[in-house]
Coordinates of C-alpha atoms and ligand atoms in Angstrom, one line a residue:
M18 CA 120.0 12.0 -132.2
S19 CA 123.4 13.3 -131.1
Y20 CA 125.6 12.1 -128.3
I21 CA 128.8 12.9 -126.3
D22 CA 131.7 11.4 -125.1
V23 CA 132.9 12.7 -121.7
K24 CA 136.5 11.7 -121.1
K25 CA 138.1 10.8 -117.6
V26 CA 139.9 13.6 -115.8
D27 CA 142.6 13.3 -113.1
S28 CA 141.3 16.3 -111.2
F29 CA 140.1 19.9 -112.0
D30 CA 139.9 23.4 -109.9
T31 CA 137.6 25.8 -111.5
E32 CA 135.4 28.6 -110.8
I33 CA 131.9 28.9 -112.6
E34 CA 130.2 32.3 -113.1
D35 CA 127.9 31.3 -116.0
I36 CA 125.8 28.3 -114.2
A37 CA 122.5 28.6 -115.8
S38 CA 120.0 31.1 -114.2
D39 CA 117.4 29.7 -112.2
K40 CA 114.7 28.0 -114.3
S41 CA 111.9 28.1 -111.4
I42 CA 112.6 31.6 -110.9
S43 CA 112.7 32.6 -114.6
H44 CA 109.1 31.0 -115.4
R45 CA 107.7 32.9 -112.5
C46 CA 109.2 36.1 -113.7
A47 CA 107.6 35.9 -117.1
I48 CA 104.2 34.7 -115.8
F49 CA 103.9 37.0 -112.9
S50 CA 104.6 40.1 -114.8
L51 CA 101.2 39.4 -116.1
L52 CA 99.7 40.5 -112.8
S53 CA 101.1 44.0 -112.7
D54 CA 100.0 47.0 -114.9
E55 CA 103.5 48.3 -115.2
P56 CA 106.7 47.0 -117.2
S57 CA 108.8 44.5 -114.9
T58 CA 112.6 44.5 -115.5
I59 CA 114.4 40.9 -115.4
I60 CA 118.0 40.6 -115.5
N61 CA 119.7 37.2 -116.2
Y62 CA 116.5 35.5 -117.2
L63 CA 117.1 31.9 -118.0
R64 CA 117.5 31.6 -121.9
A65 CA 116.9 27.8 -122.3
E66 CA 114.0 26.1 -124.4
D67 CA 111.7 25.8 -121.2
T68 CA 111.7 29.4 -120.2
L69 CA 112.0 30.8 -123.8
N70 CA 108.6 28.8 -124.4
T71 CA 107.2 30.5 -121.4
L72 CA 108.2 33.9 -122.5
N73 CA 106.6 33.2 -125.9
I74 CA 103.1 32.3 -124.3
V75 CA 103.3 35.5 -122.4
K76 CA 103.6 37.3 -125.7
L77 CA 100.8 35.4 -127.0
L78 CA 98.9 36.6 -124.2
G79 CA 99.6 40.1 -125.1
A80 CA 102.6 41.2 -123.4
E81 CA 105.2 43.1 -125.1
V82 CA 108.9 41.9 -124.3
E83 CA 112.0 44.0 -125.0
D84 CA 115.3 42.3 -124.6
D85 CA 118.9 43.7 -124.9
G86 CA 120.4 40.2 -124.6
K87 CA 120.9 40.4 -120.6
T88 CA 117.9 42.5 -119.7
L89 CA 114.0 41.7 -120.3
I90 CA 111.5 44.2 -119.8
I91 CA 108.1 42.9 -120.0
T92 CA 105.2 45.3 -120.5
P93 CA 102.0 43.5 -119.5
P94 CA 98.7 43.8 -121.4
K95 CA 95.7 45.6 -120.1
E96 CA 93.7 42.3 -120.2
I97 CA 95.1 38.9 -121.0
K98 CA 94.4 38.3 -124.7
E99 CA 92.9 35.1 -126.1
P100 CA 95.7 33.8 -128.2
P101 CA 94.8 32.6 -132.0
V102 CA 97.1 29.6 -131.7
V103 CA 97.8 26.8 -129.0
L104 CA 100.3 27.7 -126.4
D105 CA 103.4 25.4 -126.6
C106 CA 104.9 24.7 -123.1
G107 CA 107.7 22.4 -124.7
N108 CA 109.1 20.1 -122.1
S109 CA 107.8 22.0 -119.1
G110 CA 105.4 20.9 -116.5
T111 CA 106.0 24.0 -114.4
A112 CA 104.9 26.3 -117.3
M113 CA 101.9 24.0 -118.2
R114 CA 100.6 23.7 -114.5
L115 CA 101.3 27.5 -113.5
F116 CA 99.4 28.7 -116.8
M117 CA 96.3 26.6 -115.9
G118 CA 96.2 28.2 -112.6
L119 CA 96.5 31.5 -114.1
L120 CA 94.3 31.0 -117.2
A121 CA 91.6 29.3 -115.3
S122 CA 89.9 32.9 -114.4
K123 CA 90.6 34.7 -117.6
E124 CA 88.2 35.3 -120.2
G125 CA 88.7 33.5 -123.3
F126 CA 89.7 30.0 -124.4
F127 CA 93.3 28.6 -124.1
V128 CA 94.8 25.4 -125.3
L129 CA 98.1 24.2 -123.8
H130 CA 100.1 21.6 -125.1
G131 CA 103.9 20.6 -125.2
D132 CA 106.2 17.8 -126.4
K133 CA 105.7 13.9 -126.3
Y134 CA 107.2 13.8 -122.8
L135 CA 105.0 16.4 -121.3
A136 CA 101.9 14.6 -122.8
S137 CA 102.5 11.6 -120.4
R138 CA 102.7 13.8 -117.3
P139 CA 100.0 14.1 -115.0
M140 CA 97.6 17.4 -115.0
R141 CA 94.8 16.2 -112.9
R142 CA 96.7 17.2 -109.9
V143 CA 96.2 20.8 -110.7
A144 CA 93.0 20.4 -113.1
D145 CA 90.9 18.6 -110.4
P146 CA 91.1 21.2 -107.6
L147 CA 90.7 23.9 -110.0
R148 CA 87.4 22.3 -111.4
K149 CA 86.2 22.2 -108.0
I150 CA 86.4 25.9 -107.7
G151 CA 84.5 26.6 -110.8
A152 CA 87.2 26.2 -113.7
K153 CA 86.3 24.8 -117.0
I154 CA 89.4 22.5 -118.0
D155 CA 89.6 19.5 -120.1
G156 CA 92.1 17.3 -121.6
R157 CA 92.9 13.7 -122.7
V158 CA 92.6 10.7 -120.6
K159 CA 89.6 12.0 -118.6
G160 CA 90.9 15.6 -118.5
N161 CA 94.4 14.4 -117.3
L162 CA 96.7 14.7 -120.0
S163 CA 97.7 17.4 -122.5
P164 CA 96.7 19.2 -124.9
I165 CA 94.7 20.8 -121.9
A166 CA 91.8 23.2 -123.0
I167 CA 90.7 26.0 -120.7
R168 CA 87.5 28.1 -121.0
G169 CA 88.1 31.0 -118.4
A170 CA 85.2 31.1 -115.7
K171 CA 84.6 32.6 -112.4
L172 CA 86.5 30.8 -109.5
E173 CA 85.5 30.7 -105.8
G174 CA 87.7 30.9 -102.9
F175 CA 88.9 27.6 -101.6
K176 CA 90.4 25.8 -98.7
Y177 CA 92.4 23.0 -100.2
E178 CA 94.7 20.4 -98.7
S179 CA 96.9 19.1 -101.2
P180 CA 97.7 15.6 -100.9
I181 CA 101.1 16.1 -102.4
S182 CA 104.0 18.7 -101.7
S183 CA 104.4 20.2 -105.2
A184 CA 105.5 23.8 -105.8
Q185 CA 103.7 23.5 -109.1
V186 CA 100.5 22.6 -107.6
K187 CA 100.8 25.1 -105.0
S188 CA 101.6 27.9 -107.4
A189 CA 98.9 27.0 -109.7
M190 CA 96.3 27.2 -106.8
I191 CA 97.9 30.4 -105.6
L192 CA 97.7 32.0 -109.0
A193 CA 93.9 30.9 -109.1
A194 CA 93.1 32.4 -105.8
L195 CA 94.6 35.8 -106.7
H196 CA 91.4 35.9 -109.1
A197 CA 88.9 34.1 -106.9
S198 CA 85.6 35.7 -105.4
E199 CA 87.0 35.2 -101.8
M200 CA 89.8 34.3 -99.3
S201 CA 91.6 31.2 -100.1
Y202 CA 93.4 28.8 -98.0
F203 CA 96.1 26.2 -99.2
S204 CA 98.2 23.5 -97.3
E205 CA 100.6 21.0 -98.6
P206 CA 102.1 18.1 -96.4
A207 CA 105.5 19.5 -96.3
L208 CA 106.6 22.7 -97.6
S209 CA 107.8 22.5 -101.3
R210 CA 110.0 25.1 -103.1
D211 CA 108.7 28.5 -102.1
H212 CA 109.5 31.1 -104.8
T213 CA 106.0 31.9 -105.8
E214 CA 105.2 33.2 -102.2
R215 CA 108.5 35.1 -102.0
M216 CA 108.1 36.8 -105.3
L217 CA 104.4 37.4 -105.0
L218 CA 104.7 39.0 -101.5
G219 CA 107.4 41.3 -102.8
M220 CA 104.9 42.3 -105.6
G221 CA 102.3 43.3 -102.8
A222 CA 100.0 40.4 -103.0
E223 CA 98.5 39.2 -99.6
V224 CA 100.1 35.5 -99.8
I225 CA 100.7 35.0 -96.3
S226 CA 102.3 31.7 -95.5
D227 CA 103.3 30.0 -92.3
K228 CA 105.5 27.0 -93.4
N229 CA 103.4 24.6 -95.4
E230 CA 100.0 26.7 -95.0
I231 CA 98.9 29.6 -96.9
R232 CA 96.3 32.3 -97.1
I233 CA 95.8 34.3 -100.3
A234 CA 93.6 37.2 -100.6
P235 CA 92.0 37.8 -104.2
L236 CA 93.6 41.0 -105.9
T237 CA 92.0 44.2 -105.7
S238 CA 94.3 45.9 -107.9
P239 CA 97.3 45.0 -110.2
L240 CA 100.5 44.0 -108.5
K241 CA 103.7 46.1 -108.5
P242 CA 106.1 45.1 -111.2
L243 CA 109.1 43.0 -110.7
N244 CA 112.6 44.3 -110.5
I245 CA 114.8 41.3 -110.3
K246 CA 118.3 39.9 -110.7
V247 CA 117.7 36.0 -111.4
P248 CA 120.3 34.0 -109.5
A249 CA 122.1 30.9 -110.9
D250 CA 120.1 27.6 -110.6
P251 CA 121.2 25.6 -107.7
S252 CA 119.7 22.5 -109.6
S253 CA 122.1 23.2 -112.5
G254 CA 125.1 24.1 -110.5
F255 CA 124.7 20.7 -108.4
F256 CA 125.9 18.6 -111.4
F257 CA 129.3 20.4 -111.0
A258 CA 129.0 20.1 -107.3
V259 CA 128.9 16.1 -107.7
A260 CA 131.6 16.6 -110.4
A261 CA 133.9 17.9 -107.6
A262 CA 132.8 15.8 -104.9
I263 CA 133.7 12.4 -106.7
T264 CA 137.0 13.6 -108.6
P265 CA 139.9 13.2 -106.3
N266 CA 141.7 16.5 -105.6
S267 CA 139.0 18.5 -107.1
R268 CA 137.1 21.9 -106.3
V269 CA 134.6 24.0 -107.9
V270 CA 133.3 27.5 -106.9
L271 CA 129.7 28.0 -107.9
R272 CA 129.0 32.0 -108.3
D273 CA 126.1 33.8 -107.4
I274 CA 123.6 30.8 -106.9
S275 CA 120.3 30.9 -105.0
L276 CA 120.9 29.6 -101.5
N277 CA 117.1 29.2 -100.9
P278 CA 116.8 26.6 -98.1
T279 CA 113.9 24.8 -100.0
R280 CA 116.6 24.3 -103.0
I281 CA 120.1 23.6 -101.5
E282 CA 119.2 20.5 -99.6
A283 CA 121.0 18.0 -102.0
Y284 CA 124.2 19.9 -101.3
K285 CA 123.5 19.3 -97.5
V286 CA 123.4 15.6 -98.3
L287 CA 126.5 15.5 -100.3
Q288 CA 128.1 17.5 -97.3
K289 CA 126.8 14.5 -95.1
M290 CA 128.4 12.0 -97.3
G291 CA 131.8 13.5 -97.2
A292 CA 132.2 16.3 -99.5
H293 CA 133.6 19.6 -98.3
I294 CA 131.0 22.3 -98.8
E295 CA 130.7 25.8 -98.0
F296 CA 127.8 28.5 -98.4
M297 CA 128.8 32.1 -98.6
E298 CA 125.7 34.3 -98.4
K299 CA 126.1 37.6 -100.5
E300 CA 122.6 39.1 -101.0
N301 CA 119.3 38.6 -99.8
I302 CA 116.6 40.5 -101.7
F303 CA 113.6 38.1 -102.6
E304 CA 115.8 35.1 -101.9
P305 CA 119.5 34.3 -100.1
M306 CA 122.1 34.3 -102.9
G307 CA 125.8 33.7 -102.8
D308 CA 128.6 31.5 -103.7
I309 CA 129.0 27.6 -103.0
V310 CA 132.6 26.0 -102.8
V311 CA 132.6 22.2 -103.2
Q312 CA 135.6 20.2 -102.8
Y313 CA 136.1 16.4 -103.1
G314 CA 136.1 14.1 -100.1
S315 CA 135.8 10.5 -99.5
L316 CA 132.2 9.7 -99.7
K317 CA 130.0 7.4 -97.6
G318 CA 126.5 5.9 -98.5
V319 CA 123.5 7.7 -97.2
E320 CA 120.0 7.6 -96.7
V321 CA 117.6 10.0 -98.1
S322 CA 114.1 9.8 -97.0
E323 CA 113.2 13.4 -95.5
H324 CA 112.7 16.8 -97.3
I325 CA 112.2 15.1 -100.6
P326 CA 110.7 18.2 -102.3
W327 CA 113.7 20.2 -101.3
L328 CA 116.1 17.8 -103.5
I329 CA 114.0 16.1 -105.8
D330 CA 115.4 17.6 -108.7
E331 CA 119.0 16.6 -107.7
L332 CA 118.4 13.3 -107.2
P333 CA 119.7 11.8 -110.5
A334 CA 122.9 13.7 -109.9
L335 CA 123.0 12.6 -106.5
S336 CA 122.8 9.1 -107.5
I337 CA 126.1 9.5 -109.1
A338 CA 127.6 10.4 -105.8
M339 CA 126.0 7.4 -104.2
A340 CA 127.4 5.2 -107.0
V341 CA 130.7 6.3 -105.8
A342 CA 130.3 6.5 -102.1
E343 CA 131.4 3.5 -100.0
G344 CA 128.3 1.3 -98.8
V345 CA 124.9 1.4 -99.7
S346 CA 122.6 4.5 -100.1
R347 CA 118.9 4.5 -100.5
V348 CA 116.5 7.0 -101.6
K349 CA 112.9 6.6 -100.1
N350 CA 109.4 8.6 -100.1
A351 CA 110.4 10.0 -103.6
S352 CA 107.6 8.3 -105.9
E353 CA 107.3 11.8 -107.5
L354 CA 110.4 10.8 -109.5
R355 CA 108.2 8.5 -111.7
V356 CA 106.3 11.4 -112.8
K357 CA 109.2 14.0 -113.8
E358 CA 110.6 14.4 -117.4
S359 CA 111.0 10.8 -117.3
D360 CA 110.3 8.1 -114.6
R361 CA 113.6 8.8 -112.9
I362 CA 113.4 5.9 -110.7
T363 CA 113.7 3.4 -113.7
T364 CA 116.0 5.8 -115.8
V365 CA 118.5 6.6 -113.1
V366 CA 118.6 2.6 -112.1
E367 CA 118.7 1.4 -115.6
N368 CA 121.5 3.8 -116.5
L369 CA 123.6 2.9 -113.3
K370 CA 123.3 -0.8 -114.3
L371 CA 124.6 -0.2 -117.7
C372 CA 127.8 1.8 -115.9
G373 CA 128.3 -1.7 -114.0
I374 CA 126.6 -0.5 -110.7
D375 CA 124.5 -2.5 -108.5
A376 CA 121.0 -0.8 -108.1
K377 CA 117.6 -1.7 -107.8
E378 CA 114.1 0.0 -107.8
F379 CA 111.5 0.4 -105.1
D380 CA 108.0 1.9 -105.9
D381 CA 109.0 5.0 -104.2
G382 CA 113.1 5.2 -104.6
Y383 CA 115.9 3.0 -105.1
E384 CA 119.2 1.4 -103.5
I385 CA 122.5 1.9 -104.8
V386 CA 125.5 -0.2 -103.8
G387 CA 128.3 2.1 -104.2
G388 CA 132.3 1.8 -104.0
K389 CA 132.5 -0.1 -107.2
M390 CA 134.4 1.6 -110.3
I391 CA 131.9 3.1 -112.6
E392 CA 132.6 1.4 -116.0
N393 CA 133.0 3.0 -119.1
S394 CA 129.8 2.8 -120.8
I395 CA 127.0 4.2 -123.2
V396 CA 123.7 5.4 -121.5
N397 CA 120.7 7.1 -122.6
S398 CA 119.1 10.4 -121.3
Y399 CA 115.6 9.0 -122.2
G400 CA 114.9 12.7 -123.2
D401 CA 115.5 14.0 -119.6
H402 CA 118.0 16.9 -119.2
R403 CA 118.8 16.0 -115.6
V404 CA 119.5 12.3 -116.5
A405 CA 121.7 13.2 -119.5
M406 CA 123.7 15.8 -117.4
S407 CA 124.0 13.5 -114.3
F408 CA 125.5 10.6 -116.5
A409 CA 127.8 13.2 -118.3
I410 CA 129.3 14.0 -114.7
A411 CA 130.0 10.2 -114.4
G412 CA 132.2 10.4 -117.3
L413 CA 134.6 12.5 -115.4
I414 CA 135.8 9.3 -113.3
A415 CA 134.9 6.8 -116.1
G416 CA 134.4 8.1 -119.4
V417 CA 131.0 7.9 -120.5
R418 CA 129.0 8.1 -123.7
V419 CA 125.5 9.9 -123.4
E420 CA 123.1 9.4 -126.0
D421 CA 120.2 12.0 -127.0
I422 CA 121.7 15.1 -125.4
E423 CA 119.4 17.5 -127.1
C424 CA 117.3 17.7 -124.0
I425 CA 119.9 19.6 -122.2
N426 CA 119.1 22.8 -123.9
T427 CA 115.6 22.6 -122.1
S428 CA 117.5 24.0 -118.8
F429 CA 121.3 24.4 -119.3
P430 CA 122.2 25.1 -122.9
N431 CA 125.9 25.9 -121.8
F432 CA 126.5 22.8 -119.8
I433 CA 128.6 21.2 -122.3
S434 CA 130.7 24.3 -122.7
I435 CA 131.4 24.4 -119.1
L436 CA 132.3 20.7 -119.0
E437 CA 134.7 21.3 -121.5
E438 CA 136.6 23.5 -119.4
I439 CA 137.1 20.6 -116.9
T440 CA 137.6 17.6 -119.6
E441 CA 137.6 16.8 -123.1
V442 CA 134.3 16.3 -124.7
N443 CA 133.6 14.8 -128.2
Y444 CA 130.3 14.9 -129.8
G445 CA 128.6 12.7 -132.6
D446 CA 125.5 11.9 -134.3
Ligands
S3P516 C1 109.2 23.3 -109.9 C2 108.8 22.4 -109.0 C3 109.2 20.9 -108.7 C4 110.5 20.7 -109.7 C5 110.6 21.4 -110.9 C6 110.1 22.8 -110.9 C7 108.7 24.6 -109.8 O1 107.9 20.2 -109.2 O2 110.6 19.3 -109.6 O3 111.5 20.8 -111.8 O4 109.3 25.4 -110.7 O5 107.6 24.8 -109.4 P1 106.7 19.7 -108.4 O6 106.3 20.9 -107.9 O7 106.0 19.1 -109.1 O8 107.4 18.7 -107.5

């Protein structure tokens, strides 16, 4: 298990042009290319473990992939093939849940599995509504945990009111609805990230949304192929936004990043806390995209209890800004954090305590008493990429060792090399 030592830095001013490509959009590019009968062209597909696993699954389902290192051309099969091996989703809940929705209606037998972290994440949230419309899905612990076995079946149209706001549940149900026998209706308590609706609409599907309610018509013919440039991932960029916000006299420019409103809420919270942030839209094809400039500001504590699905992935990094900010910060209504790549309520609070910060857990969030110096300390990633990168950023103002850092490769393989442009980073085993 390797670790990194991140050294304290006085200040920095940098522009980052190679923030990892968006993970959510990349997964969808690979999976949705199977809904067309023509090749899809994808520039800047994320080459990280999670999305490369998804691409491999798409190949096992019969697609052909040409790759010149920058552009992927995915030629879909006429019919999805029954693969001779199990489909490895690695660490990715998004991959597992979206493939469940897609494969539930496909002829054949499919087994999805992943690593030990994914094996403890709930799949019932997708399996149960799919079973209600005719899907044949099973798994460990009463069909809730992976490996997940699917025998493709005929699906009925549905009216499903999801009890949780989850883009993964929504996307899985939309994929199932495209192959159901009648019109389907999906709603969620509050809008979650909306890449699936935007992309499928762009491909010609009748996926009509009004905020958190969606009507989906079954496909009558294959969709148009994708022709897309994946923007940088605002969740990955956010680590460096926090870095600039907490390091005096520092500034970062994040280039060509998605400015989708369901993805940049954490930047708005950081702005409310006192960081100086500018959003500059440059293009709007499937999604708005542009540059974000973040500059240090003296931070104040904040309460975060709204629009949680729009910043759920950024809460670990935001917790570092909360530890630095003067006063008490609180996160509420975020129990979904408990079923991410780690139980992020516990892992964030335990690591903050190791850094000498007063923090306590609630069932649905945490409280952080900010303003005290973060101490030079040793923390663990708990196998969670976002926990690893968040605490590496805390190192910029305190010096921190993060153990078990391999997980960073699931979403942001060049994270450490970008960090090395800002400060000294030493590695060890
Ligand atoms: C994702 C949706 C979110 C997010 C995850 C990626 C997606 O999960 O946390 O990292 O690409 O659909 P939920 O939809 O389960 O909240």
